Each structure stands twice: as structure tokens, then as C-alpha cells.
mmCIF file of C-alpha atoms in Angstrom:
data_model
loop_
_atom_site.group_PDB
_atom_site.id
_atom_site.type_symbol
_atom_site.label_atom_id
_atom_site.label_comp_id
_atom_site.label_asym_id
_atom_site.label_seq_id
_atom_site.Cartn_x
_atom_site.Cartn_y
_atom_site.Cartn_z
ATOM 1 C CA UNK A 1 94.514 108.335 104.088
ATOM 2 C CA UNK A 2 95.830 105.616 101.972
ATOM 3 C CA UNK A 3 95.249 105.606 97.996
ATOM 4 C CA UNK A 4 93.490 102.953 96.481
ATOM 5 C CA UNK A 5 93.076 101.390 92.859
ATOM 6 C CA UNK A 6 90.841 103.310 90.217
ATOM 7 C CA UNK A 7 88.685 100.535 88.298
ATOM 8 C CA UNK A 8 87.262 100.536 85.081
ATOM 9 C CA UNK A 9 83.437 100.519 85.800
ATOM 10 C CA UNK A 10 82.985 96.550 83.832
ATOM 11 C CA UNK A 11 85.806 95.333 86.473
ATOM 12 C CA UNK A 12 84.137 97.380 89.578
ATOM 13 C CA UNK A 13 84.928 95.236 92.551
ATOM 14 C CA UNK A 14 81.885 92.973 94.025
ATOM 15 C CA UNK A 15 80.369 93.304 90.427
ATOM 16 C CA UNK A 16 82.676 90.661 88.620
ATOM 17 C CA UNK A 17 82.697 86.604 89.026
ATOM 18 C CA UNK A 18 86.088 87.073 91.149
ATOM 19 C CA UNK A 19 88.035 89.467 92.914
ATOM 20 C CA UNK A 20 91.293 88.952 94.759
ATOM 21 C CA UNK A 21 92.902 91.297 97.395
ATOM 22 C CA UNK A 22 96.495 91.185 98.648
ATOM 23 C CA UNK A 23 98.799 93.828 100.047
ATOM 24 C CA UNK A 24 102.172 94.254 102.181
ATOM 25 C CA UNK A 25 103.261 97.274 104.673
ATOM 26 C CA UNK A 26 106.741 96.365 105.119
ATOM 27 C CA UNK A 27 109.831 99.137 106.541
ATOM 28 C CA UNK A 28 112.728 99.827 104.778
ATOM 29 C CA UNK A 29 111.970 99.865 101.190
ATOM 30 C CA UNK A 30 110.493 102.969 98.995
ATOM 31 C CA UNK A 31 108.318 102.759 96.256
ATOM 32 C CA UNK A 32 111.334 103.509 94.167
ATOM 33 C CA UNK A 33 112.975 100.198 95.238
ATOM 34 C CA UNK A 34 110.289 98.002 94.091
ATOM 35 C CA UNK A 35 109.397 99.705 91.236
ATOM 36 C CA UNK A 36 111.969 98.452 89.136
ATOM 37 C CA UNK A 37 111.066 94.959 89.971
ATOM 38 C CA UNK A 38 107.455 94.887 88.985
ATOM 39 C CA UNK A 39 107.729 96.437 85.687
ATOM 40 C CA UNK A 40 110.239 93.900 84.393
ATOM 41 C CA UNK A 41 108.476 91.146 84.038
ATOM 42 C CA UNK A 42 111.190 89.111 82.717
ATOM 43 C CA UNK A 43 112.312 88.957 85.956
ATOM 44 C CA UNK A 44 108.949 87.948 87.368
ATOM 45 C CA UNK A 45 110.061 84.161 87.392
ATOM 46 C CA UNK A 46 112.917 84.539 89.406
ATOM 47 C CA UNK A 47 110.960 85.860 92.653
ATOM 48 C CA UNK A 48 107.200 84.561 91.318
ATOM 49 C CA UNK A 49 106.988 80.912 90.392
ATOM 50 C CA UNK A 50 104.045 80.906 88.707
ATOM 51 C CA UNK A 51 104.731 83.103 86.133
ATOM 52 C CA UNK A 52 106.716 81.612 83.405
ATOM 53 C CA UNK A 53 106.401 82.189 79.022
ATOM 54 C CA UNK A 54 107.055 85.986 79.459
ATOM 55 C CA UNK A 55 107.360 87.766 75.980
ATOM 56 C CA UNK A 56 106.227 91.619 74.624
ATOM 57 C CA UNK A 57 104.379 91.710 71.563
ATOM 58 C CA UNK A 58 107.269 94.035 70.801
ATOM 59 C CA UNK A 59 110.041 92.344 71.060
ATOM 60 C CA UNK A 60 111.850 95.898 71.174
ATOM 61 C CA UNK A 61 110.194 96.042 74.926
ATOM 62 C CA UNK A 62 112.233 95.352 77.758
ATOM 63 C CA UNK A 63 110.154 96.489 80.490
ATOM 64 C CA UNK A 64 106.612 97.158 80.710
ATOM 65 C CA UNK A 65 105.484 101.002 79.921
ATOM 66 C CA UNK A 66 102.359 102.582 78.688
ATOM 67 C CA UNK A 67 100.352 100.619 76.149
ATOM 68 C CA UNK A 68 102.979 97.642 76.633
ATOM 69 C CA UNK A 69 101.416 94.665 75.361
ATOM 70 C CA UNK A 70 102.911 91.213 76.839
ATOM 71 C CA UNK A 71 101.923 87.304 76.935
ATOM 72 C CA UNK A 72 102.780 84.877 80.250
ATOM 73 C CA UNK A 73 101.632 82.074 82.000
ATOM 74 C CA UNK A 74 100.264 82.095 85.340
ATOM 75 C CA UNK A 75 97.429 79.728 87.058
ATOM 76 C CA UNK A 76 97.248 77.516 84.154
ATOM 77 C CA UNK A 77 95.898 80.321 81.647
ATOM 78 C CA UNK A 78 98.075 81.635 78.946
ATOM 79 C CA UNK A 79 97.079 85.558 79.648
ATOM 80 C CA UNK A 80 97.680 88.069 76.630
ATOM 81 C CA UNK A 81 97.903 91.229 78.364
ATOM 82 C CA UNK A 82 97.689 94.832 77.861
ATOM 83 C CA UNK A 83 99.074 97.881 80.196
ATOM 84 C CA UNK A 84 95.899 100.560 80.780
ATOM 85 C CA UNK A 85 97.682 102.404 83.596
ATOM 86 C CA UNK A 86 101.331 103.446 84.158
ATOM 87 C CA UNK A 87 102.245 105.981 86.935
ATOM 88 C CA UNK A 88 105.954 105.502 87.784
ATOM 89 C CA UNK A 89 106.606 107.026 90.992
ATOM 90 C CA UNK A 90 107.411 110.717 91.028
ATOM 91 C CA UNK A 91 107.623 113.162 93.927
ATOM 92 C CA UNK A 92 106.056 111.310 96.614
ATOM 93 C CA UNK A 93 102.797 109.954 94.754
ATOM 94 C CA UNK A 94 102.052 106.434 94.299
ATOM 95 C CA UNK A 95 102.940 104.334 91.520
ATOM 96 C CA UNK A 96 100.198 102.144 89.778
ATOM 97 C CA UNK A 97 100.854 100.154 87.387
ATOM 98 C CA UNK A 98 97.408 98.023 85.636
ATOM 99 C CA UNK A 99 96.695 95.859 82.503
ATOM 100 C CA UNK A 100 93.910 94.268 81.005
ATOM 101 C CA UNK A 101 94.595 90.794 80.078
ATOM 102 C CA UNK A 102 92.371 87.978 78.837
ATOM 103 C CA UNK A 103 92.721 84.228 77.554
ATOM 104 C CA UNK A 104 90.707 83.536 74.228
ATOM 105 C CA UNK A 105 88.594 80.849 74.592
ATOM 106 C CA UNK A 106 84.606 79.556 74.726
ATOM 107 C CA UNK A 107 82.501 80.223 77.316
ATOM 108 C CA UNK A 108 83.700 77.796 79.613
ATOM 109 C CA UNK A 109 87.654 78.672 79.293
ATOM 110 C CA UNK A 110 87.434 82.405 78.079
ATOM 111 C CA UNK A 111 88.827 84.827 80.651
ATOM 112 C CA UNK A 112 89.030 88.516 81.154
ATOM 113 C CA UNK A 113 90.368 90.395 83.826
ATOM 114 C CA UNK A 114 91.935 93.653 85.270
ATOM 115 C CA UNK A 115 95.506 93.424 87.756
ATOM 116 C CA UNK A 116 95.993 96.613 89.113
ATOM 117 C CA UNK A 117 99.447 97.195 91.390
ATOM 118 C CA UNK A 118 99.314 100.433 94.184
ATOM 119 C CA UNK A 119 102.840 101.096 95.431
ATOM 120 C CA UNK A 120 102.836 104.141 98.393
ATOM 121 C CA UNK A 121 105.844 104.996 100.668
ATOM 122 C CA UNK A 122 103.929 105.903 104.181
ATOM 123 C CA UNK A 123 106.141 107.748 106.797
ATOM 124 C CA UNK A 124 108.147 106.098 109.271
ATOM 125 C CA UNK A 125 110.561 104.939 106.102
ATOM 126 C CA UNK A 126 107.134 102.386 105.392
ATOM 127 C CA UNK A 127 106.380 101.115 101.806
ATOM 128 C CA UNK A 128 102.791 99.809 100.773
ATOM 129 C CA UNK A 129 102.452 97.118 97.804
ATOM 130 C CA UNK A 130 98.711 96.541 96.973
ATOM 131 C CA UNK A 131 97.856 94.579 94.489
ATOM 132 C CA UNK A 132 94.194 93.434 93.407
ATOM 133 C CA UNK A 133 92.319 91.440 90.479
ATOM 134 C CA UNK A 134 89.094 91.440 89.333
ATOM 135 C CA UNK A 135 88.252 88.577 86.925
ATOM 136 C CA UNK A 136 85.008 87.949 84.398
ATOM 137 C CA UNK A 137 84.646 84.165 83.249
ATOM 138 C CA UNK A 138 83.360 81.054 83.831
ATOM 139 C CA UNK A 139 87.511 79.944 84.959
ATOM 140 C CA UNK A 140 86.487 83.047 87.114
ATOM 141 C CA UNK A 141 83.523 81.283 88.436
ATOM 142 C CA UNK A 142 85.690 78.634 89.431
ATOM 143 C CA UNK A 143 88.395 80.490 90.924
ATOM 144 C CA UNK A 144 86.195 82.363 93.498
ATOM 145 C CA UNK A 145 84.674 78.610 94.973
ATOM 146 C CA UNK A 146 87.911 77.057 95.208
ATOM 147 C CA UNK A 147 89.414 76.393 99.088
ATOM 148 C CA UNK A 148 91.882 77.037 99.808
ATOM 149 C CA UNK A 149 91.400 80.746 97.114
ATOM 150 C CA UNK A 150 94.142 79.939 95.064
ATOM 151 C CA UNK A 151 94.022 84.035 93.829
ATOM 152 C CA UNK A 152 94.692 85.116 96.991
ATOM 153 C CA UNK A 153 97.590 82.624 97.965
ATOM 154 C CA UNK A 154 99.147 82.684 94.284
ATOM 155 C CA UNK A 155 98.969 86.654 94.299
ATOM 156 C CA UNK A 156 100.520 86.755 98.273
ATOM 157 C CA UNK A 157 102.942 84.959 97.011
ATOM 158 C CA UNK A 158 103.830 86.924 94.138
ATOM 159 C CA UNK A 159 103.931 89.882 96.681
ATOM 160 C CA UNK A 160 105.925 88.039 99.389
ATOM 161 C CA UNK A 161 109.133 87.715 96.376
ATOM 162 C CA UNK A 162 108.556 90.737 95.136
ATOM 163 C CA UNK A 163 109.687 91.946 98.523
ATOM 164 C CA UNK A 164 112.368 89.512 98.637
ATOM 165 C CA UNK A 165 113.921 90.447 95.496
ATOM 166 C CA UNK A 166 113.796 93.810 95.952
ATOM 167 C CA UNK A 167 115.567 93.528 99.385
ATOM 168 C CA UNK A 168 118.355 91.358 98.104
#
């Protein structure tokens, strides 16, 4: 049986204004491999291009850890973001990495949401990357009744170079 994301009850999936899904079962990689690459998210830009304005709120941060607090850039919304969840892989259990973020605004820009990340080695030398979003807002609103879902393309991509860059 494969794990799967805990929510915070507020963000429960079907319950918000949007909710993305995305994941990857790819051979040859271990949850140890991509680890490093998701929780650097300096490096996010070079394999996700639309991420970009990565700082901490500590600038003594280099990578993200528990209670991390960082700002980017990504769909147009300049996200503040807090980490809620850190579970570096250990001795065979998934890694899950999740932060709160939000964009200050009124109630037509304001934005709130949870990213959770679900990384699992599976046998036969198999990794699995999950990574979902659950979104409150009117931009929210929006988001879910655009075609083509720009969430889910924006968020396989993201997945897609994560890959990538952790094969290269």
C-alpha cells in the first residue's frame, strides 16, 4: 500500500476552491537521490522555470528544514511560505516535505494554500514523487476553471525536472 499526504483539516482535499494532483513512478532513483533536490530551493530555477525570487526569511538558511520560512515566485503570485512538515528520509520511510504559503492581498487576489511533497522508494529499485496542492482564494477560484489546468501542467512540470536534475 502506498502512503499518501496527511492534510490539515481547512486544506482537506475536495473541500478547498482548488486542488492539484501530480505524481511520477520512475526506476532508478531512491528517495535519497531526490531529496536533496527538493529541499534546496535555490536550485528550484534551474530544473523548474516557474519558480524564480527564491530567498529565506533567514538569510542564514540554505536549504529548507523545519519551520523554514521562504518567499518565491511561481504562477504570477509572490508566495511567502512556511515549512509545517519535514520528514527527511530515514530507514526506508517516506520523506514529506509541506508548507503553508499564502499571498497577502484583498479578496479578489489573497491566496492561501498547502504544497505537500510524498517521496517513497517501492521495490524493484522504483522511486515515487507525489506532490499535491490544495488552494483557498478567489485566484483559487480561477485556477480550478482554467483549460488547459495550469496547476496540474505547471506542477508536472516541476516534477518532470525534478527528475531530470536529479538524474544528471
Amino acid at each position: 500500500m502506498q502512503n499518501s499526504i496527511t492534510w490539515p483539516q481547512q486544506y482537506l482535499p475536495g473541500t478547498t476552491d482548488n486542488f492539484c494532483f501530480n505524481e511520477v513512478i520512475i526506476s532508478g532513483l531512491t528517495t535519497e537521490d531526490v531529496w536533496p533536490f527538493l529541499i534546496n530551493p535555490l536550485a528550484w530555477p534551474t530544473y523548474y522555470e516557474n519558480s524564480s525570487d527564491i530567498e529565506f526569511i533567514n538569510a542564514e538558511d540554505q536549504l529548507l528544514c523545519d519551520k523554514a520560512r521562504f518567499r518565491f515566485k511561481t504562477f504570477g503570485f509572490p508566495i511567502e511560505a512556511e515549512i509545517i512538515e519535514f520528514v527527511a528520509p530515514e530507514n526506508g520511510k517516506p520523506a514529506r516535505l509541506t508548507w503553508h504559503g499564502w499571498a497577502e492581498g484583498d479578496e479578489e487576489t489573497k491566496l492561501d494554500v498547502i504544497h505537500a511533497w510524498l517521496i517513497e522508494d517501492l521495490e524493484e529499485n522504483r522511486v515515487r514523487i507525489l506532490t499535491q496542492e490544495s488552494q483557498i482564494g478567489k485566484p483559487a477560484q480561477d485556477l480550478a476553471k482554467a483549460k488547459p489546468n495550469p496547476m496540474i501542467n505547471g506542477h508536472q512540470d516541476w516534477l518532470e525536472g525534478l527528475v531530470s536534475a536529479t538524474r544528471k
